[in-house]
Every structure is written in C-alpha cells, then in structure tokens.
C-alpha cells in the first residue's frame, strides 16, 4: 500500500515541487486547489493525469466558474450555513445555502474517484473543470427554460 500525502498549497512553487518528489517516490498525493489558483495551475498541469494524484475542487469554485461564464464575479460573505455568494457589481445575492437540500446523513467531503475507469478501461479525462463548466453553462443558455425561474 502506497504512503499518502496531503498538500494544501499544490499550485505554489514549493507545493508543486513537493508533489513531484512524492509522486516520484511512489506516494499517493491528495491536494486541494484554492479558488484563486484555478487560473494559475501551470506548475502542476503535468500531474493532472498522474494515477496517484487526486485534486479536489469545491462547490464554491464551480459556482464562481459558472457565473464567470456570464460575466458575473461572485464575492462570498458570511460563513457556514449563513454564507452567501453575491454579484460583486450589484450586491444581489445569487447563491445561498438551502437546508431543504441537505442529505439526512451529510458527509463533509464527497468526491468522485475515476481510478477504476482509468485502471480497468484505460480512460482518462480530456476536459478540465473549467471547460466542463463552460459547456454546461452554454447548454443551459441555449436551451429554453432550462434552469430558469421556478
């Protein structure tokens, strides 16, 4: 069983070098990419398809990317269940937590693991998170009433 490492600053110079060293030594590396690092991940792009590297993205990051596709910059205010995302220009709240959608046994971290598809089928992703969000937003905008008002 491979040793495991967790890196919180993987897109920085030290974090990217540490990830490379640990991967070379056979470690399974887990990393969190900060929201502000989405567009500055050049140092680690060569690792994205490495079989022992797992990078996680937050729902918050997904929302920021989606709104950016339509020219809206989200700013976050509050914390926990009271955290809200607002349009930086207008101040209008666009994202908020709704307890009606909590799972009965909510877990702290949900994550997909493509390793079985990669290992058994030779599959690898060809679309980045940013590209996926762009495709999803484009689809919603081109399909009447999809995701529209309730």
Coordinates of C-alpha atoms in Angstrom, one line a residue:
X1 CA 0.0 0.0 0.0
X2 CA 1.4 3.4 -1.0
X3 CA 2.1 6.1 1.6
X4 CA -0.3 9.0 1.3
X5 CA 0.4 12.8 1.5
X6 CA -1.9 15.8 1.7
X7 CA -0.8 19.1 0.1
X8 CA -2.7 22.3 0.6
X9 CA -0.6 24.6 -1.5
X10 CA 0.0 22.4 -4.5
X11 CA -0.1 25.3 -7.1
X12 CA 2.7 27.2 -5.4
X13 CA 6.4 26.6 -6.2
X14 CA 7.1 24.6 -3.0
X15 CA 3.9 22.6 -3.2
X16 CA 4.4 21.7 -6.9
X17 CA 8.0 20.5 -6.2
X18 CA 6.9 18.6 -3.2
X19 CA 4.1 16.9 -5.2
X20 CA 6.5 15.9 -7.9
X21 CA 9.0 14.5 -5.4
X22 CA 6.4 12.5 -3.5
X23 CA 4.9 11.1 -6.7
X24 CA 8.3 10.0 -7.9
X25 CA 8.8 8.2 -4.5
X26 CA 5.5 6.3 -5.0
X27 CA 3.2 8.3 -2.7
X28 CA -0.5 8.8 -3.4
X29 CA -0.9 12.6 -3.2
X30 CA -4.1 14.3 -2.3
X31 CA -4.3 18.1 -2.8
X32 CA -6.8 20.9 -2.6
X33 CA -6.7 23.7 -5.2
X34 CA -7.7 27.1 -3.8
X35 CA -10.3 29.1 -5.8
X36 CA -7.7 31.7 -6.6
X37 CA -5.4 29.0 -8.1
X38 CA -7.8 28.0 -10.9
X39 CA -6.0 30.1 -13.5
X40 CA -2.5 29.7 -12.0
X41 CA -2.1 25.9 -12.1
X42 CA 0.6 25.8 -14.8
X43 CA 3.1 24.3 -12.4
X44 CA 1.0 21.2 -11.8
X45 CA -0.8 20.7 -15.1
X46 CA 1.7 17.9 -16.0
X47 CA 0.5 16.0 -12.9
X48 CA -3.3 16.2 -13.7
X49 CA -3.3 12.7 -15.3
X50 CA -0.9 11.1 -12.8
X51 CA -2.6 7.9 -11.4
X52 CA -1.6 8.7 -7.8
X53 CA -2.7 12.4 -7.7
X54 CA -6.1 13.5 -6.6
X55 CA -7.1 17.2 -6.8
X56 CA -10.4 18.3 -5.3
X57 CA -12.5 21.3 -6.2
X58 CA -15.1 22.9 -4.1
X59 CA -18.8 23.6 -5.0
X60 CA -17.9 27.3 -4.4
X61 CA -15.3 27.1 -7.2
X62 CA -17.8 25.5 -9.5
X63 CA -20.3 28.4 -8.8
X64 CA -17.6 31.0 -9.4
X65 CA -16.6 29.5 -12.8
X66 CA -20.3 29.2 -13.9
X67 CA -21.1 32.8 -13.1
X68 CA -17.8 34.0 -14.7
X69 CA -19.0 32.4 -17.9
X70 CA -21.8 35.0 -18.0
X71 CA -19.7 37.9 -16.8
X72 CA -20.6 37.8 -13.1
X73 CA -18.0 37.9 -10.4
X74 CA -19.1 36.3 -7.1
X75 CA -18.0 37.5 -3.7
X76 CA -18.6 35.4 -0.6
X77 CA -20.0 36.8 2.6
X78 CA -20.7 35.0 5.9
X79 CA -19.7 31.5 6.9
X80 CA -21.2 28.1 7.4
X81 CA -24.9 27.8 6.7
X82 CA -25.1 31.6 6.5
X83 CA -22.6 32.0 3.7
X84 CA -23.9 33.7 0.6
X85 CA -22.5 34.5 -2.9
X86 CA -23.3 37.9 -4.3
X87 CA -22.7 39.7 -7.6
X88 CA -19.7 42.0 -6.9
X89 CA -21.2 44.8 -9.1
X90 CA -24.9 44.8 -7.9
X91 CA -24.5 43.2 -4.5
X92 CA -27.5 41.0 -5.3
X93 CA -27.4 37.6 -3.6
X94 CA -27.1 34.8 -6.2
X95 CA -26.0 31.8 -4.2
X96 CA -27.2 30.7 -0.8
X97 CA -27.5 27.6 1.2
X98 CA -30.9 25.9 1.5
X99 CA -31.2 23.4 4.3
X100 CA -34.1 21.7 2.4
X101 CA -31.4 20.1 0.1
X102 CA -29.2 18.7 2.9
X103 CA -28.8 14.9 2.9
X104 CA -30.1 13.2 6.0
X105 CA -26.5 12.0 6.8
X106 CA -24.5 14.8 5.2
X107 CA -20.8 14.0 4.7
X108 CA -18.1 16.5 4.9
X109 CA -16.3 15.6 1.6
X110 CA -17.9 13.9 -1.4
X111 CA -15.6 13.1 -4.3
X112 CA -15.6 11.1 -7.4
X113 CA -12.8 8.6 -8.0
X114 CA -12.1 7.8 -11.7
X115 CA -9.3 5.4 -10.8
X116 CA -11.3 2.2 -11.6
X117 CA -12.3 3.6 -15.0
X118 CA -8.6 4.6 -15.6
X119 CA -7.1 1.3 -14.3
X120 CA -9.6 -1.1 -15.9
X121 CA -10.6 0.7 -19.0
X122 CA -7.6 3.0 -19.7
X123 CA -9.9 6.0 -19.5
X124 CA -8.6 9.5 -18.8
X125 CA -10.4 12.8 -18.7
X126 CA -9.9 15.2 -21.6
X127 CA -12.0 18.0 -20.2
X128 CA -10.9 20.3 -17.3
X129 CA -13.3 21.5 -14.7
X130 CA -13.2 25.0 -16.3
X131 CA -14.1 23.5 -19.7
X132 CA -16.8 21.4 -18.2
X133 CA -18.5 24.3 -16.5
X134 CA -18.3 26.3 -19.7
X135 CA -20.0 23.5 -21.7
X136 CA -22.7 23.2 -19.0
X137 CA -23.4 27.0 -18.9
X138 CA -23.5 27.2 -22.7
X139 CA -26.0 24.3 -22.8
X140 CA -28.2 25.9 -20.2
X141 CA -28.2 29.3 -22.0
X142 CA -29.1 27.6 -25.4
X143 CA -32.0 25.5 -24.0
X144 CA -35.2 27.4 -23.2
X145 CA -36.3 27.5 -19.6
X146 CA -33.6 25.0 -18.5
X147 CA -32.6 26.1 -15.0
X148 CA -34.9 29.0 -15.2
X149 CA -37.3 30.6 -12.7
X150 CA -39.4 28.1 -10.6

